[in-house]
Short mmCIF file of C-alpha atoms in Angstrom, two decimals:
data_model
loop_
_atom_site.label_atom_id
_atom_site.label_comp_id
_atom_site.label_asym_id
_atom_site.label_seq_id
_atom_site.Cartn_x
_atom_site.Cartn_y
_atom_site.Cartn_z
CA MET T 30 145.01 73.51 93.84
CA SER T 31 144.52 73.62 97.92
CA VAL T 32 140.70 74.94 98.87
CA SER T 33 139.50 76.21 101.81
CA ARG T 34 137.92 73.79 104.18
CA SER T 35 137.88 75.50 107.43
CA GLU T 36 136.24 73.01 110.02
CA SER T 37 135.75 75.82 112.71
CA TYR T 38 134.30 78.12 110.31
CA LYS T 39 131.87 75.38 109.56
CA ALA T 40 131.32 74.81 113.15
CA ALA T 41 130.40 78.77 113.51
CA GLY T 42 127.66 78.02 110.63
CA VAL T 43 129.31 78.83 107.66
CA ASP T 44 129.88 76.10 105.16
CA VAL T 45 132.72 76.95 102.59
CA THR T 46 132.21 73.91 101.06
CA ALA T 47 128.60 74.40 100.42
CA GLY T 48 129.57 77.64 98.50
CA TYR T 49 131.93 75.88 96.44
CA GLU T 50 128.85 73.26 95.33
CA ALA T 51 126.46 76.63 94.80
CA VAL T 52 128.73 77.90 92.74
CA LYS T 53 129.41 75.15 90.78
CA LEU T 54 125.81 74.49 90.10
CA MET T 55 125.01 78.06 89.19
CA LYS T 56 127.57 78.11 86.68
CA PRO T 57 126.17 77.24 83.24
CA MET T 58 123.17 79.44 84.47
CA VAL T 59 125.46 82.35 84.59
CA GLU T 60 127.14 81.73 81.17
CA SER T 61 123.80 81.10 79.67
CA THR T 62 123.40 84.99 79.99
CA PHE T 63 126.48 85.96 78.37
CA THR T 64 126.84 88.46 75.79
CA LYS T 65 129.45 89.57 73.37
CA GLY T 66 130.87 92.38 75.93
CA VAL T 67 131.42 89.92 78.91
CA MET T 68 135.16 89.50 79.72
CA GLY T 69 136.68 87.02 82.24
CA THR T 70 135.28 83.68 83.91
CA LEU T 71 133.13 83.32 86.98
CA GLY T 72 134.82 83.86 90.24
CA GLY T 73 137.11 86.77 89.60
CA PHE T 74 137.31 89.72 92.09
CA GLY T 75 135.37 91.79 90.02
CA GLY T 76 132.66 91.38 86.73
CA LEU T 77 134.33 92.55 83.82
CA PHE T 78 132.50 94.06 80.62
CA ARG T 79 133.31 95.75 77.49
CA PRO T 80 130.54 97.78 76.06
CA GLU T 81 130.36 98.34 72.38
CA PHE T 82 128.99 102.12 71.30
CA ASN T 83 127.72 101.34 68.08
CA GLY T 84 127.69 104.94 66.72
CA MET T 85 126.55 106.12 69.83
CA LYS T 86 127.87 110.12 69.79
CA ASP T 87 127.26 110.38 73.48
CA PRO T 88 127.10 107.43 75.76
CA ILE T 89 125.38 107.59 79.15
CA LEU T 90 125.98 104.70 81.80
CA VAL T 91 122.43 104.30 83.81
CA SER T 92 122.34 102.08 86.97
CA GLY T 93 119.91 101.00 88.77
CA THR T 94 119.44 98.62 92.15
CA ASP T 95 116.55 97.15 94.16
CA GLY T 96 115.57 94.19 95.86
CA VAL T 97 112.53 91.64 96.22
CA GLY T 98 110.97 92.85 99.49
CA THR T 99 108.50 90.98 101.33
CA LYS T 100 107.42 89.02 98.25
CA LEU T 101 110.46 86.69 99.67
CA LYS T 102 108.16 85.29 102.43
CA LEU T 103 106.00 83.76 99.95
CA ALA T 104 108.88 82.04 98.61
CA PHE T 105 109.62 80.68 101.75
CA LEU T 106 106.24 79.59 102.44
CA MET T 107 105.80 77.87 98.97
CA ASP T 108 109.37 76.49 99.37
CA LYS T 109 109.86 77.90 95.67
CA HIS T 110 112.70 79.92 94.59
CA ASP T 111 113.42 80.09 90.96
CA THR T 112 110.77 83.00 90.03
CA VAL T 113 111.85 85.54 92.78
CA GLY T 114 115.08 85.85 90.85
CA ILE T 115 113.05 87.06 87.65
CA ASP T 116 111.58 89.74 90.26
CA CYS T 117 114.85 91.12 91.69
CA VAL T 118 116.27 91.47 88.09
CA ALA T 119 112.96 92.92 86.77
CA MET T 120 113.00 95.59 89.84
CA CYS T 121 116.18 96.79 88.55
CA VAL T 122 116.36 96.78 84.87
CA ASN T 123 112.57 98.14 84.01
CA ASP T 124 113.66 101.36 86.31
CA ILE T 125 117.22 101.59 84.09
CA ALA T 126 114.85 101.11 80.98
CA CYS T 127 112.66 103.96 81.84
CA CYS T 128 115.85 106.39 80.83
CA GLY T 129 115.50 104.57 77.85
CA ALA T 130 118.50 102.55 78.59
CA GLN T 131 119.55 98.87 77.18
CA PRO T 132 120.89 97.15 80.45
CA LEU T 133 124.40 95.47 79.79
CA PHE T 134 125.05 93.80 82.90
CA PHE T 135 123.81 92.55 86.11
CA LEU T 136 124.85 91.55 89.27
CA ASP T 137 123.22 90.12 92.64
CA TYR T 138 123.68 89.70 96.25
CA VAL T 139 122.04 86.72 98.30
CA ALA T 140 122.25 86.56 101.94
CA VAL T 141 121.11 83.35 103.53
CA GLY T 142 121.12 81.70 107.03
CA LYS T 143 122.47 78.96 105.90
CA ASN T 144 123.57 78.02 102.29
CA HIS T 145 121.78 75.23 100.77
CA PRO T 146 123.33 74.81 97.39
CA GLU T 147 120.29 73.42 95.50
CA LYS T 148 118.26 76.68 96.69
CA ILE T 149 120.58 78.75 95.70
CA ALA T 150 120.85 77.46 92.37
CA GLN T 151 116.97 77.95 92.19
CA MET T 152 117.37 81.39 93.00
CA VAL T 153 120.24 81.98 90.36
CA SER T 154 118.17 80.08 87.83
CA GLY T 155 115.49 82.72 88.09
CA ILE T 156 118.20 85.78 87.79
CA ALA T 157 119.63 84.26 85.13
CA GLU T 158 116.21 84.03 83.11
CA GLY T 159 115.48 87.54 84.19
CA CYS T 160 118.55 88.87 82.66
CA ARG T 161 118.02 86.93 79.44
CA GLN T 162 114.53 88.55 79.07
CA ALA T 163 116.28 91.44 79.56
CA GLY T 164 119.02 90.92 77.38
CA CYS T 165 121.85 91.48 80.04
CA ALA T 166 124.58 89.41 81.05
CA LEU T 167 124.80 88.35 84.86
CA ILE T 168 128.60 88.89 85.42
CA GLY T 169 128.84 88.55 89.31
CA GLY T 170 127.36 88.14 92.71
CA GLU T 171 127.63 87.37 95.95
CA THR T 172 126.23 84.62 98.29
CA ALA T 173 126.44 85.91 102.10
CA GLU T 174 126.40 83.16 104.53
CA MET T 175 124.84 84.73 108.02
CA PRO T 176 123.95 82.12 110.57
CA GLY T 177 122.37 83.97 113.39
CA PHE T 178 121.39 86.84 111.11
CA TYR T 179 119.22 85.45 109.18
CA PRO T 180 116.70 82.26 110.40
CA GLU T 181 118.30 78.78 108.38
CA ASN T 182 115.53 78.69 105.64
CA GLU T 183 115.34 82.55 105.22
CA TYR T 184 117.14 84.85 102.62
CA ASP T 185 117.31 88.18 101.22
CA MET T 186 118.04 88.99 97.68
CA ALA T 187 119.12 92.46 95.72
CA GLY T 188 120.47 93.20 92.69
CA PHE T 189 122.38 96.24 90.46
CA SER T 190 122.48 96.73 87.19
CA VAL T 191 123.93 99.06 84.30
CA GLY T 192 123.24 99.88 81.33
CA MET T 193 123.97 102.77 78.48
CA VAL T 194 122.07 104.93 76.30
CA ASP T 195 122.86 107.71 73.70
CA LYS T 196 122.51 111.26 75.28
CA GLU T 197 120.44 112.18 72.28
CA LYS T 198 117.81 109.31 72.78
CA MET T 199 117.49 109.55 76.50
CA ILE T 200 113.49 109.67 77.91
CA ASP T 201 113.86 112.03 80.68
CA GLY T 202 110.10 113.56 80.31
CA THR T 203 111.48 117.08 79.45
CA GLY T 204 108.94 117.01 76.53
CA ILE T 205 105.94 115.97 78.03
CA LYS T 206 103.06 118.64 77.39
CA ALA T 207 99.02 119.13 77.60
CA GLY T 208 97.41 116.92 75.02
CA ASP T 209 99.99 113.98 74.87
CA ALA T 210 98.44 110.58 75.11
CA LEU T 211 99.51 108.24 78.16
CA ILE T 212 99.65 104.44 77.55
CA GLY T 213 99.18 101.74 79.98
CA VAL T 214 101.30 98.61 79.65
CA ALA T 215 99.75 95.57 81.94
CA SER T 216 101.21 93.82 84.43
CA SER T 217 101.55 90.57 85.23
CA GLY T 218 100.05 90.94 88.84
CA VAL T 219 100.98 92.35 92.03
CA HIS T 220 104.90 92.60 90.61
CA SER T 221 106.78 92.96 93.65
CA ASN T 222 105.77 95.92 95.87
CA GLY T 223 102.97 96.23 98.39
CA TYR T 224 103.43 92.73 99.99
CA SER T 225 103.19 93.61 103.68
CA LEU T 226 99.74 95.04 102.99
CA VAL T 227 99.12 92.03 100.86
CA ARG T 228 100.01 89.40 103.90
CA LYS T 229 98.41 91.08 106.41
CA THR T 230 95.46 91.92 104.29
CA LEU T 231 94.88 88.07 103.14
CA GLY T 232 96.46 86.30 105.88
CA ILE T 233 99.13 84.79 104.39
CA ASN T 234 100.32 81.21 105.98
CA GLU T 235 101.44 78.02 104.79
CA LYS T 236 97.64 77.00 104.52
CA SER T 237 96.25 79.95 102.78
CA VAL T 238 98.98 80.24 100.19
CA ARG T 239 97.91 76.54 98.89
CA ARG T 240 94.17 77.87 98.81
CA TYR T 241 93.01 77.06 94.93
CA ILE T 242 91.02 80.19 93.93
CA ASP T 243 88.83 79.76 91.27
CA GLU T 244 89.01 83.32 89.44
CA PHE T 245 93.03 82.89 89.35
CA GLY T 246 93.17 79.29 88.09
CA LYS T 247 95.73 78.64 90.68
CA THR T 248 96.34 78.80 93.97
CA LEU T 249 96.79 81.87 95.93
CA GLY T 250 100.46 81.57 96.79
CA GLU T 251 100.78 80.77 92.65
CA GLU T 252 99.13 83.95 91.99
CA LEU T 253 101.21 86.07 94.20
CA LEU T 254 104.34 84.68 93.18
CA THR T 255 103.87 85.46 89.61
CA PRO T 256 107.26 87.15 88.46
CA THR T 257 107.26 90.83 87.66
CA LYS T 258 106.98 91.68 83.83
CA ILE T 259 109.84 92.79 82.52
CA TYR T 260 109.62 95.31 79.81
CA VAL T 261 113.37 96.10 78.23
CA LYS T 262 112.28 94.74 75.16
CA ALA T 263 109.14 96.11 74.74
CA ILE T 264 110.40 99.47 75.47
CA GLN T 265 113.63 99.23 73.13
CA SER T 266 111.45 98.17 70.20
CA LEU T 267 109.10 101.18 70.84
CA MET T 268 111.71 103.25 70.95
CA GLY T 269 112.72 102.45 67.27
CA LYS T 270 109.06 103.69 66.44
CA VAL T 271 107.86 106.28 67.73
CA GLU T 272 109.38 109.30 70.14
CA VAL T 273 109.10 108.22 73.64
CA LYS T 274 108.66 111.06 75.87
CA GLY T 275 108.29 109.61 79.34
CA ILE T 276 107.97 106.20 80.84
CA SER T 277 107.28 105.41 84.70
CA HIS T 278 107.67 102.24 86.04
CA ILE T 279 104.78 101.89 88.55
CA THR T 280 105.99 100.24 91.66
CA GLY T 281 106.08 101.21 95.42
CA GLY T 282 103.88 104.15 95.73
CA GLY T 283 101.73 103.39 92.83
CA PHE T 284 100.51 105.86 90.56
CA TYR T 285 100.55 109.04 92.95
CA GLU T 286 103.83 108.64 93.54
CA ASN T 287 105.59 107.24 90.10
CA VAL T 288 103.68 108.91 87.16
CA PRO T 289 104.90 112.70 88.83
CA ARG T 290 108.68 111.30 88.50
CA MET T 291 108.31 111.66 84.69
CA LEU T 292 106.50 114.62 84.31
CA PRO T 293 107.53 118.39 83.94
CA ALA T 294 106.34 120.96 86.12
CA GLY T 295 102.83 122.24 85.73
CA ILE T 296 101.44 118.86 83.82
CA VAL T 297 98.69 116.96 85.25
CA ALA T 298 98.57 113.22 84.24
CA LYS T 299 94.69 112.67 83.73
CA ILE T 300 94.10 108.66 83.81
CA GLU T 301 90.73 106.94 83.09
CA LYS T 302 90.77 103.92 85.78
CA ALA T 303 88.21 101.95 83.74
CA ALA T 304 90.31 102.28 80.40
CA MET T 305 92.71 99.48 81.57
CA PRO T 306 91.63 95.84 83.06
CA VAL T 307 92.61 95.62 86.62
CA PRO T 308 93.31 92.34 87.46
CA PRO T 309 91.09 90.12 89.94
CA VAL T 310 94.00 89.70 92.52
CA PHE T 311 93.46 93.51 93.43
CA ASP T 312 90.05 93.31 93.80
CA LEU T 313 90.62 90.24 96.40
CA ILE T 314 92.82 92.63 98.37
CA ALA T 315 90.50 95.59 98.41
CA LYS T 316 87.62 93.65 99.22
CA THR T 317 89.52 91.35 101.85
CA GLY T 318 90.84 94.61 103.59
CA LYS T 319 88.62 96.97 102.84
CA ILE T 320 91.00 99.20 101.30
CA PRO T 321 90.28 102.60 99.83
CA GLU T 322 90.28 102.91 96.44
CA ARG T 323 92.84 105.65 96.72
CA ASP T 324 94.82 103.42 98.98
CA MET T 325 95.23 100.70 96.28
CA TYR T 326 96.26 103.34 93.72
CA ASN T 327 98.77 104.73 96.11
CA THR T 328 100.16 101.36 96.95
CA PHE T 329 99.84 98.83 93.83
CA ASN T 330 100.31 99.19 89.82
CA MET T 331 96.59 98.10 89.45
CA GLY T 332 97.21 96.60 86.44
CA ALA T 333 99.52 98.93 84.76
CA GLY T 334 103.10 98.34 85.24
CA LEU T 335 104.51 101.23 83.06
CA VAL T 336 102.95 104.22 82.27
CA LEU T 337 104.28 105.89 78.87
CA ALA T 338 103.91 109.28 77.64
CA VAL T 339 104.04 109.94 73.61
CA ALA T 340 102.43 112.13 71.27
CA ALA T 341 98.58 111.79 70.84
CA GLU T 342 99.18 111.34 67.14
CA ASP T 343 101.45 109.06 67.76
CA ALA T 344 98.96 106.54 70.51
CA SER T 345 97.42 104.14 68.09
CA ARG T 346 101.22 103.16 66.76
CA ALA T 347 102.68 102.94 70.15
CA VAL T 348 100.09 100.70 71.21
CA ALA T 349 100.59 98.78 68.38
CA ALA T 350 104.31 98.47 68.70
CA ILE T 351 104.14 97.54 72.15
CA SER T 352 101.67 94.73 71.39
CA ALA T 353 103.77 93.27 68.83
CA ALA T 354 106.53 93.08 71.38
CA GLY T 355 104.44 90.45 73.53
CA GLU T 356 102.83 93.19 75.35
CA GLN T 357 99.49 94.41 76.19
CA ALA T 358 98.83 98.45 75.96
CA TYR T 359 95.72 100.63 76.00
CA VAL T 360 95.43 104.22 75.79
CA ILE T 361 94.22 105.35 79.65
CA GLY T 362 94.39 109.12 79.72
CA GLU T 363 96.11 112.20 78.02
CA CYS T 364 98.62 115.31 80.07
CA VAL T 365 96.69 118.12 80.68
CA ASN T 366 97.92 121.44 82.59
CA GLY T 367 97.70 122.22 86.43
CA ALA T 368 99.14 124.41 88.53
CA GLU T 369 101.80 121.69 89.40
CA LYS T 370 102.74 118.37 88.28
CA GLY T 371 100.52 115.44 89.65
CA VAL T 372 98.24 113.03 89.05
CA GLU T 373 93.98 112.90 88.72
CA LEU T 374 92.44 109.43 88.65
CA VAL T 375 88.74 109.60 86.99
#
């Protein structure tokens, strides 16, 4: 079989053979994510997936897309490219899991200044790990070599995921009422939002990322590259034990923007800040940048990657179920009546 080896295209900055080598390196990683529904093989024009409805009465498809943002700048400085793939998956699958959906498959898009096959393989290894954690298949993707658009050693990364939930089990927040308990599920740190502020505040450069910080037990760069938690399995496990009324993924905009997204009109989420541990990285950011507390809670997750609403009588069982699934959880507040939906941090 003939393959494209355009020397003219290579002279223009696009090495097609490097792309072939990257595909060869990533193939076993991609296949390690395959689930029963995957059809076809890597390299087709479209990713094929046959869903199993497993007795669902009214299956609903749920989709989500997102990227890693300027956290990638840390990966460039550290020359570490495997964990950001986990972030990419997490940002997509956590969003669709908030509806109660189980992610089915994932596709990635990576745009690079120059195709370094080994670096691409590192990125895909992280994406594959994220897919395994979420229980979804990596069924396709695109690597675009874009010389003159991105610097040679930089790239951007985004993803797209599709999941499914039975309509009668869909979580949409409409049943939330005053008196319901709010559960916070611990984050792993900064996750994948607010990095433009982090980089400016902490003066991120090649030297600062290698500074060892005793309180972290690691370098600053290692702490900031800690991958985003993937909550899919914890949510799915919890749904089988209690009625989950609403879930907010605490991403860009922090508590003030994300918690109201799950609330019905006239309900306020009253959250006790002291009820959940705040990781030390947030203290460092706030103190170094002299950032007001409200701005911190309006930008970062502050230790809570998810906020869930359950009936008050289900709160202890919900915390136990989440803990049994391997995540830390705390009762952090309650829902109260208000003039309009919103968040009150006390």
